[in-house]
C-alpha positions as MATLAB code, in Angstrom:
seq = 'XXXXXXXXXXXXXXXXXXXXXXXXXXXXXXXXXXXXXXXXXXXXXXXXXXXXXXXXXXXXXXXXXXXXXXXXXXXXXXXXXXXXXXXXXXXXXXXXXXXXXXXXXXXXXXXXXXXXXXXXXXXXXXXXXXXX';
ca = [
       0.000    0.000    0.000;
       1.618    3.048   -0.818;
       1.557    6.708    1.012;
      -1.178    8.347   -0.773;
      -3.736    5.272   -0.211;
      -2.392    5.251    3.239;
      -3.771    9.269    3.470;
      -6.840    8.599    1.306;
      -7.635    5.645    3.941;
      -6.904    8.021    6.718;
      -9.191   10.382    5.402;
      -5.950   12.843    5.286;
      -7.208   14.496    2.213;
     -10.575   15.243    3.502;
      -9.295   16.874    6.720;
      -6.852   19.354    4.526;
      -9.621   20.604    2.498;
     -12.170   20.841    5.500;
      -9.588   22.645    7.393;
      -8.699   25.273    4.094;
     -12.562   26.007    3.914;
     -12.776   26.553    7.369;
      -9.332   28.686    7.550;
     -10.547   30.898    4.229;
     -14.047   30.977    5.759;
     -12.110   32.015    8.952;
      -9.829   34.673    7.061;
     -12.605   36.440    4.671;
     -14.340   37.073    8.504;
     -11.325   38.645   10.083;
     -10.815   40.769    7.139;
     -14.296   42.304    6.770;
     -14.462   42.677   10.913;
     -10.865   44.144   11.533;
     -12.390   47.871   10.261;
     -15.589   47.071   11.957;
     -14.349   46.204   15.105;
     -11.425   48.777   14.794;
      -8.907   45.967   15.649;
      -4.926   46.319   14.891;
      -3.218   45.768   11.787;
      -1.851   43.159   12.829;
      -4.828   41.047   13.688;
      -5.469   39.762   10.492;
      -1.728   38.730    9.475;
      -2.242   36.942   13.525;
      -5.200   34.714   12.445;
      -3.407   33.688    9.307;
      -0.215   33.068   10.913;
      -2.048   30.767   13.763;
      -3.789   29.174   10.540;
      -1.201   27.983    8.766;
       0.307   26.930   12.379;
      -2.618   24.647   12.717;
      -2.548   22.765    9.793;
       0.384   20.902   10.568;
      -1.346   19.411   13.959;
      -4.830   19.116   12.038;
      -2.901   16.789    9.552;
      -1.239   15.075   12.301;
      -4.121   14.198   13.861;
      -6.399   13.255   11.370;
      -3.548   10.406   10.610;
      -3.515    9.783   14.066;
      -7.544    9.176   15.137;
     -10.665    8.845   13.437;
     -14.050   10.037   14.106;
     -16.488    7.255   14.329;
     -19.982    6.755   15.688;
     -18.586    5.657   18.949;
     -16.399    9.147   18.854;
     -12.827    9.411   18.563;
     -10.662    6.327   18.219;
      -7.145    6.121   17.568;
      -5.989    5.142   13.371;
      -4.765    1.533   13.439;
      -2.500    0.903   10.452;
      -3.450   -2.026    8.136;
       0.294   -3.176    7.828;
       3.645   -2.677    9.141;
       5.363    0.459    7.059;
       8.897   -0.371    5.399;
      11.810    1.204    4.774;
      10.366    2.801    1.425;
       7.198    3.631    3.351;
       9.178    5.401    6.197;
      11.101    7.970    3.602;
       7.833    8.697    1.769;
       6.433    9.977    4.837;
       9.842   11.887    5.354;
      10.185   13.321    2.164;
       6.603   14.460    2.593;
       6.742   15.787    5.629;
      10.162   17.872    5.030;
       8.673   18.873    1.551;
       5.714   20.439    3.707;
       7.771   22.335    6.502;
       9.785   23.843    4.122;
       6.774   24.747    2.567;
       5.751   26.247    5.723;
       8.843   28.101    6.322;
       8.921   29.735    2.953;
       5.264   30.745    3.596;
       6.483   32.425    6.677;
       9.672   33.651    5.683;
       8.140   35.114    2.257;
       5.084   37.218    4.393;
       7.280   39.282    6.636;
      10.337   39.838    3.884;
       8.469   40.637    1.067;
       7.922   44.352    2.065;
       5.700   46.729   -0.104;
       8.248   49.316   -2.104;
       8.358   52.578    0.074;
       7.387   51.176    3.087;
       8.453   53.245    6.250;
       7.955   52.273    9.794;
       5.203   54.354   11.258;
       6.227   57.973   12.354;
       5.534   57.252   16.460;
       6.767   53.324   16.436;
      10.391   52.568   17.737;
      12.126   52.199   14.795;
      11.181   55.634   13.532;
      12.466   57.372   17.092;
      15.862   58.448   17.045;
      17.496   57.538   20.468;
      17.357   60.035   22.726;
      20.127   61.348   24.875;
      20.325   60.475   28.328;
      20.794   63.310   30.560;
      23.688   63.271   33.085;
];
């Protein structure tokens, strides 16, 4: 059985796209209620940021256990995973964490052209002498 059965069987797949529709759902909200509410500028880029933070430990889980009539019980696997088996799951999990860390890293260093800290934050303050 190879890895992708293994997630289809898992019901992997299904708990990614549940979890985007719930995290764009979750996103289009935050972005029409951060000028209603009169929240920070950086509440939005927060809720995306704990998004994409939660994915990983959806994914994990939804390998993990399975939601059945009886509730939660834990995901037995249907045979013991070889060497071959064990690097697929490797490779895909490094493939996804770097991934994840270019998602990260590209948000916060990708600044707009022109963009200037704003006039009262710290980085805009000159130091100040300190009086003797």
């Amino acid at each position: 059985m190879g890895v992708l059965a293994e997630f289809k069987r898992r019901r992997v797949f299904r708990v990614a796209l549940v979890y985007a529709g719930v995290a764009w759902a979750m996103a289009l909200v935050a972005d029409v209620l951060e000028p209603v509410l009169n929240l920070a500028e950086w509440a939005v880029p927060f809720v995306l940021f704990v998004m994409v933070l939660g994915f990983p430990v959806a994914m994990v889980l939804a390998w993990a256990y399975d939601l059945e009539r009886g509730g939660i019980v834990r995901t037995e696997p249907r045979q013991r995973i070889g060497v071959a088996g064990k690097l697929g799951y490797l490779a895909l999990l490094l493939i996804g964490t770097a991934f994840l860390v270019w998602l990260l890293t590209n948000q916060w260093t990708n600044l707009p052209a022109g963009f200037e800290p704003h006039p009262h934050s710290v980085e805009a303050d000159p130091p100040s002498p300190r009086p003797d």
